[in-house]
Protein backbone atom coordinates (compact mmCIF):
# COMPACT_ATOMS: atom_id res chain seq x y z
CA UNK A 1 0.00 0.00 0.00
CA UNK A 2 1.19 3.54 -0.67
CA UNK A 3 2.44 5.71 2.17
CA UNK A 4 -0.27 7.95 3.59
CA UNK A 5 2.39 10.31 4.92
CA UNK A 6 5.73 10.73 3.15
CA UNK A 7 8.40 8.60 4.83
CA UNK A 8 5.92 6.55 6.86
CA UNK A 9 7.26 3.25 5.53
CA UNK A 10 10.88 4.04 6.57
CA UNK A 11 10.34 3.52 10.32
CA UNK A 12 8.60 0.23 9.52
CA UNK A 13 11.59 -0.95 7.50
CA UNK A 14 13.91 0.12 10.33
CA UNK A 15 11.83 -1.96 12.75
CA UNK A 16 12.13 -5.01 10.48
CA UNK A 17 15.91 -4.54 10.34
CA UNK A 18 16.08 -4.19 14.12
CA UNK A 19 14.08 -7.38 14.59
CA UNK A 20 16.70 -9.24 12.55
CA UNK A 21 19.53 -7.73 14.61
CA UNK A 22 17.90 -8.04 18.04
CA UNK A 23 18.31 -11.79 18.69
CA UNK A 24 22.09 -11.41 18.62
CA UNK A 25 22.09 -8.22 20.70
CA UNK A 26 19.42 -9.22 23.22
CA UNK A 27 21.67 -11.10 25.69
CA UNK A 28 24.10 -8.18 25.81
CA UNK A 29 21.32 -5.64 26.18
CA UNK A 30 19.76 -7.75 28.96
CA UNK A 31 23.09 -7.84 30.81
CA UNK A 32 23.60 -4.12 30.36
CA UNK A 33 20.09 -3.41 31.60
CA UNK A 34 20.55 -5.77 34.56
CA UNK A 35 23.82 -4.07 35.53
CA UNK A 36 22.07 -0.70 35.43
CA UNK A 37 19.20 -2.02 37.55
CA UNK A 38 21.69 -3.35 40.13
CA UNK A 39 23.36 0.07 40.19
CA UNK A 40 19.97 1.70 40.75
CA UNK A 41 19.19 -0.82 43.52
CA UNK A 42 22.42 0.07 45.32
CA UNK A 43 21.66 3.77 44.96
CA UNK A 44 18.13 3.17 46.24
CA UNK A 45 19.43 1.42 49.36
CA UNK A 46 21.75 4.34 50.12
CA UNK A 47 19.20 7.08 49.33
CA UNK A 48 17.74 9.32 52.00
CA UNK A 49 14.87 11.76 51.65
CA UNK A 50 15.81 15.38 51.09
CA UNK A 51 15.76 17.60 54.13
CA UNK A 52 12.66 19.71 54.62
CA UNK A 53 12.88 22.72 52.33
CA UNK A 54 16.07 21.49 50.59
CA UNK A 55 14.25 20.78 47.32
CA UNK A 56 12.51 24.17 47.27
CA UNK A 57 15.20 25.73 45.07
CA UNK A 58 14.88 22.92 42.51
CA UNK A 59 11.12 23.07 42.05
CA UNK A 60 10.70 26.14 39.86
CA UNK A 61 8.40 26.70 36.91
CA UNK A 62 11.40 27.02 34.58
CA UNK A 63 12.89 23.72 35.79
CA UNK A 64 9.54 21.98 35.35
CA UNK A 65 9.09 23.37 31.86
CA UNK A 66 12.58 22.32 30.76
CA UNK A 67 12.15 18.85 32.27
CA UNK A 68 8.83 18.44 30.48
CA UNK A 69 10.58 18.82 27.13
CA UNK A 70 13.55 16.64 28.14
CA UNK A 71 11.40 13.86 29.62
CA UNK A 72 12.33 10.76 27.63
CA UNK A 73 9.11 8.95 28.56
CA UNK A 74 7.02 11.74 27.08
CA UNK A 75 9.15 11.88 23.94
CA UNK A 76 8.74 8.12 23.45
CA UNK A 77 5.04 8.47 24.17
CA UNK A 78 4.71 11.09 21.43
CA UNK A 79 6.73 9.12 18.89
CA UNK A 80 4.76 5.95 19.62
CA UNK A 81 1.34 7.59 19.43
CA UNK A 82 2.13 9.45 16.24
CA UNK A 83 3.79 6.52 14.46
CA UNK A 84 1.30 3.83 15.50
CA UNK A 85 -2.03 5.58 15.82
CA UNK A 86 -2.12 8.99 14.19
CA UNK A 87 -0.12 8.94 10.95
CA UNK A 88 -1.54 5.60 9.73
CA UNK A 89 -5.08 6.98 10.04
CA UNK A 90 -4.69 10.64 9.12
CA UNK A 91 -3.18 11.74 5.85
CA UNK A 92 -3.54 15.51 5.88
CA UNK A 93 -0.62 17.32 7.58
CA UNK A 94 -2.97 19.78 9.33
CA UNK A 95 -5.00 16.91 10.80
CA UNK A 96 -1.80 15.30 12.09
CA UNK A 97 -0.60 18.62 13.51
CA UNK A 98 -3.97 19.17 15.21
CA UNK A 99 -3.34 16.09 17.33
CA UNK A 100 -0.22 17.59 18.92
CA UNK A 101 -2.05 19.92 21.36
CA UNK A 102 -4.24 17.03 22.48
CA UNK A 103 -1.17 14.87 23.13
CA UNK A 104 0.42 17.78 25.01
CA UNK A 105 -2.65 17.95 27.27
CA UNK A 106 -2.42 14.21 27.95
CA UNK A 107 1.32 14.46 28.68
CA UNK A 108 0.79 17.44 30.99
CA UNK A 109 -2.01 15.57 32.79
CA UNK A 110 0.20 12.53 33.32
CA UNK A 111 3.08 14.63 34.65
CA UNK A 112 0.73 16.57 36.93
CA UNK A 113 -0.76 13.34 38.27
CA UNK A 114 2.73 12.06 39.15
CA UNK A 115 3.62 15.36 40.81
CA UNK A 116 0.42 15.40 42.89
CA UNK A 117 0.92 11.75 43.85
CA UNK A 118 4.48 12.49 44.92
CA UNK A 119 3.30 15.43 46.99
CA UNK A 120 0.56 13.35 48.61
CA UNK A 121 2.94 10.56 49.62
CA UNK A 122 5.94 12.76 50.56
CA UNK A 123 5.35 12.69 54.32
CA UNK A 124 4.64 8.96 54.32
CA UNK A 125 7.86 8.34 52.37
CA UNK A 126 9.91 10.46 54.78
CA UNK A 127 8.60 8.41 57.68
CA UNK A 128 9.09 4.96 56.07
CA UNK A 129 11.83 5.56 53.51
CA UNK A 130 14.08 2.69 54.66
CA UNK A 131 11.56 -0.15 54.18
CA UNK A 132 10.24 1.50 51.01
CA UNK A 133 13.74 1.87 49.53
CA UNK A 134 14.62 -1.69 50.53
CA UNK A 135 11.45 -2.99 48.85
CA UNK A 136 12.15 -1.00 45.67
CA UNK A 137 15.79 -2.16 45.64
CA UNK A 138 14.65 -5.77 46.07
CA UNK A 139 12.23 -5.35 43.15
CA UNK A 140 15.08 -3.98 41.00
CA UNK A 141 17.35 -6.89 41.94
CA UNK A 142 14.57 -9.39 41.16
CA UNK A 143 13.94 -7.74 37.79
CA UNK A 144 17.67 -7.71 36.98
CA UNK A 145 18.01 -11.40 37.79
CA UNK A 146 14.90 -12.33 35.81
CA UNK A 147 16.03 -10.28 32.82
CA UNK A 148 19.30 -12.23 32.56
CA UNK A 149 18.47 -15.72 33.80
CA UNK A 150 14.72 -15.96 33.65
CA UNK A 151 14.10 -15.21 29.98
CA UNK A 152 16.07 -17.90 28.18
mmCIF file of C-alpha atoms in Angstrom:
data_model
loop_
_atom_site.group_PDB
_atom_site.id
_atom_site.type_symbol
_atom_site.label_atom_id
_atom_site.label_comp_id
_atom_site.label_asym_id
_atom_site.label_seq_id
_atom_site.Cartn_x
_atom_site.Cartn_y
_atom_site.Cartn_z
ATOM 1 C CA UNK A 1 0.000 0.000 0.000
ATOM 2 C CA UNK A 2 1.186 3.535 -0.665
ATOM 3 C CA UNK A 3 2.440 5.714 2.166
ATOM 4 C CA UNK A 4 -0.271 7.949 3.592
ATOM 5 C CA UNK A 5 2.391 10.313 4.922
ATOM 6 C CA UNK A 6 5.734 10.731 3.146
ATOM 7 C CA UNK A 7 8.403 8.599 4.827
ATOM 8 C CA UNK A 8 5.920 6.551 6.861
ATOM 9 C CA UNK A 9 7.260 3.254 5.531
ATOM 10 C CA UNK A 10 10.875 4.044 6.568
ATOM 11 C CA UNK A 11 10.343 3.518 10.317
ATOM 12 C CA UNK A 12 8.597 0.234 9.524
ATOM 13 C CA UNK A 13 11.590 -0.948 7.504
ATOM 14 C CA UNK A 14 13.907 0.121 10.329
ATOM 15 C CA UNK A 15 11.827 -1.963 12.749
ATOM 16 C CA UNK A 16 12.126 -5.013 10.481
ATOM 17 C CA UNK A 17 15.911 -4.544 10.339
ATOM 18 C CA UNK A 18 16.080 -4.191 14.120
ATOM 19 C CA UNK A 19 14.083 -7.383 14.590
ATOM 20 C CA UNK A 20 16.699 -9.240 12.548
ATOM 21 C CA UNK A 21 19.527 -7.734 14.608
ATOM 22 C CA UNK A 22 17.897 -8.045 18.042
ATOM 23 C CA UNK A 23 18.311 -11.786 18.689
ATOM 24 C CA UNK A 24 22.094 -11.413 18.616
ATOM 25 C CA UNK A 25 22.089 -8.220 20.696
ATOM 26 C CA UNK A 26 19.420 -9.218 23.225
ATOM 27 C CA UNK A 27 21.668 -11.105 25.687
ATOM 28 C CA UNK A 28 24.096 -8.184 25.811
ATOM 29 C CA UNK A 29 21.319 -5.643 26.180
ATOM 30 C CA UNK A 30 19.764 -7.750 28.963
ATOM 31 C CA UNK A 31 23.085 -7.836 30.808
ATOM 32 C CA UNK A 32 23.601 -4.115 30.361
ATOM 33 C CA UNK A 33 20.087 -3.412 31.601
ATOM 34 C CA UNK A 34 20.545 -5.769 34.557
ATOM 35 C CA UNK A 35 23.815 -4.069 35.528
ATOM 36 C CA UNK A 36 22.074 -0.701 35.429
ATOM 37 C CA UNK A 37 19.203 -2.024 37.554
ATOM 38 C CA UNK A 38 21.687 -3.353 40.126
ATOM 39 C CA UNK A 39 23.357 0.074 40.187
ATOM 40 C CA UNK A 40 19.968 1.695 40.751
ATOM 41 C CA UNK A 41 19.187 -0.815 43.517
ATOM 42 C CA UNK A 42 22.418 0.073 45.322
ATOM 43 C CA UNK A 43 21.660 3.775 44.960
ATOM 44 C CA UNK A 44 18.133 3.169 46.237
ATOM 45 C CA UNK A 45 19.426 1.420 49.362
ATOM 46 C CA UNK A 46 21.748 4.342 50.121
ATOM 47 C CA UNK A 47 19.204 7.083 49.332
ATOM 48 C CA UNK A 48 17.739 9.316 51.999
ATOM 49 C CA UNK A 49 14.868 11.756 51.646
ATOM 50 C CA UNK A 50 15.809 15.380 51.090
ATOM 51 C CA UNK A 51 15.763 17.597 54.132
ATOM 52 C CA UNK A 52 12.658 19.706 54.619
ATOM 53 C CA UNK A 53 12.884 22.722 52.325
ATOM 54 C CA UNK A 54 16.066 21.494 50.589
ATOM 55 C CA UNK A 55 14.249 20.782 47.325
ATOM 56 C CA UNK A 56 12.508 24.175 47.270
ATOM 57 C CA UNK A 57 15.200 25.728 45.067
ATOM 58 C CA UNK A 58 14.880 22.920 42.513
ATOM 59 C CA UNK A 59 11.124 23.074 42.047
ATOM 60 C CA UNK A 60 10.704 26.140 39.856
ATOM 61 C CA UNK A 61 8.405 26.699 36.909
ATOM 62 C CA UNK A 62 11.398 27.018 34.579
ATOM 63 C CA UNK A 63 12.886 23.720 35.786
ATOM 64 C CA UNK A 64 9.538 21.980 35.348
ATOM 65 C CA UNK A 65 9.093 23.370 31.857
ATOM 66 C CA UNK A 66 12.578 22.318 30.759
ATOM 67 C CA UNK A 67 12.147 18.852 32.271
ATOM 68 C CA UNK A 68 8.827 18.440 30.476
ATOM 69 C CA UNK A 69 10.581 18.821 27.129
ATOM 70 C CA UNK A 70 13.552 16.636 28.140
ATOM 71 C CA UNK A 71 11.400 13.858 29.616
ATOM 72 C CA UNK A 72 12.328 10.757 27.628
ATOM 73 C CA UNK A 73 9.111 8.952 28.560
ATOM 74 C CA UNK A 74 7.022 11.743 27.080
ATOM 75 C CA UNK A 75 9.153 11.883 23.938
ATOM 76 C CA UNK A 76 8.743 8.119 23.446
ATOM 77 C CA UNK A 77 5.037 8.474 24.169
ATOM 78 C CA UNK A 78 4.713 11.094 21.431
ATOM 79 C CA UNK A 79 6.730 9.124 18.890
ATOM 80 C CA UNK A 80 4.758 5.952 19.624
ATOM 81 C CA UNK A 81 1.336 7.591 19.435
ATOM 82 C CA UNK A 82 2.134 9.453 16.236
ATOM 83 C CA UNK A 83 3.789 6.525 14.460
ATOM 84 C CA UNK A 84 1.300 3.826 15.499
ATOM 85 C CA UNK A 85 -2.033 5.578 15.818
ATOM 86 C CA UNK A 86 -2.122 8.992 14.191
ATOM 87 C CA UNK A 87 -0.118 8.943 10.947
ATOM 88 C CA UNK A 88 -1.540 5.599 9.726
ATOM 89 C CA UNK A 89 -5.076 6.985 10.036
ATOM 90 C CA UNK A 90 -4.692 10.643 9.121
ATOM 91 C CA UNK A 91 -3.182 11.737 5.854
ATOM 92 C CA UNK A 92 -3.535 15.505 5.882
ATOM 93 C CA UNK A 93 -0.621 17.316 7.581
ATOM 94 C CA UNK A 94 -2.968 19.776 9.331
ATOM 95 C CA UNK A 95 -5.003 16.913 10.797
ATOM 96 C CA UNK A 96 -1.800 15.301 12.093
ATOM 97 C CA UNK A 97 -0.603 18.622 13.507
ATOM 98 C CA UNK A 98 -3.967 19.174 15.210
ATOM 99 C CA UNK A 99 -3.337 16.086 17.326
ATOM 100 C CA UNK A 100 -0.215 17.594 18.919
ATOM 101 C CA UNK A 101 -2.048 19.919 21.364
ATOM 102 C CA UNK A 102 -4.238 17.026 22.484
ATOM 103 C CA UNK A 103 -1.169 14.870 23.130
ATOM 104 C CA UNK A 104 0.417 17.778 25.008
ATOM 105 C CA UNK A 105 -2.653 17.953 27.272
ATOM 106 C CA UNK A 106 -2.416 14.211 27.954
ATOM 107 C CA UNK A 107 1.321 14.460 28.682
ATOM 108 C CA UNK A 108 0.791 17.438 30.994
ATOM 109 C CA UNK A 109 -2.014 15.570 32.788
ATOM 110 C CA UNK A 110 0.203 12.533 33.319
ATOM 111 C CA UNK A 111 3.078 14.627 34.655
ATOM 112 C CA UNK A 112 0.730 16.575 36.928
ATOM 113 C CA UNK A 113 -0.760 13.343 38.272
ATOM 114 C CA UNK A 114 2.728 12.058 39.146
ATOM 115 C CA UNK A 115 3.616 15.362 40.814
ATOM 116 C CA UNK A 116 0.421 15.402 42.889
ATOM 117 C CA UNK A 117 0.925 11.753 43.850
ATOM 118 C CA UNK A 118 4.485 12.486 44.923
ATOM 119 C CA UNK A 119 3.299 15.433 46.988
ATOM 120 C CA UNK A 120 0.560 13.346 48.611
ATOM 121 C CA UNK A 121 2.944 10.556 49.625
ATOM 122 C CA UNK A 122 5.937 12.755 50.561
ATOM 123 C CA UNK A 123 5.354 12.695 54.317
ATOM 124 C CA UNK A 124 4.636 8.962 54.318
ATOM 125 C CA UNK A 125 7.858 8.343 52.373
ATOM 126 C CA UNK A 126 9.910 10.456 54.781
ATOM 127 C CA UNK A 127 8.596 8.408 57.684
ATOM 128 C CA UNK A 128 9.089 4.957 56.070
ATOM 129 C CA UNK A 129 11.829 5.560 53.514
ATOM 130 C CA UNK A 130 14.080 2.686 54.659
ATOM 131 C CA UNK A 131 11.556 -0.151 54.177
ATOM 132 C CA UNK A 132 10.239 1.497 51.012
ATOM 133 C CA UNK A 133 13.736 1.870 49.532
ATOM 134 C CA UNK A 134 14.617 -1.693 50.532
ATOM 135 C CA UNK A 135 11.449 -2.994 48.849
ATOM 136 C CA UNK A 136 12.147 -1.001 45.673
ATOM 137 C CA UNK A 137 15.792 -2.164 45.638
ATOM 138 C CA UNK A 138 14.646 -5.771 46.066
ATOM 139 C CA UNK A 139 12.227 -5.349 43.149
ATOM 140 C CA UNK A 140 15.078 -3.984 41.001
ATOM 141 C CA UNK A 141 17.353 -6.894 41.938
ATOM 142 C CA UNK A 142 14.575 -9.390 41.163
ATOM 143 C CA UNK A 143 13.936 -7.740 37.792
ATOM 144 C CA UNK A 144 17.666 -7.706 36.979
ATOM 145 C CA UNK A 145 18.014 -11.396 37.790
ATOM 146 C CA UNK A 146 14.897 -12.332 35.812
ATOM 147 C CA UNK A 147 16.030 -10.280 32.821
ATOM 148 C CA UNK A 148 19.304 -12.226 32.564
ATOM 149 C CA UNK A 149 18.472 -15.725 33.802
ATOM 150 C CA UNK A 150 14.717 -15.959 33.651
ATOM 151 C CA UNK A 151 14.102 -15.212 29.983
ATOM 152 C CA UNK A 152 16.071 -17.896 28.184
#
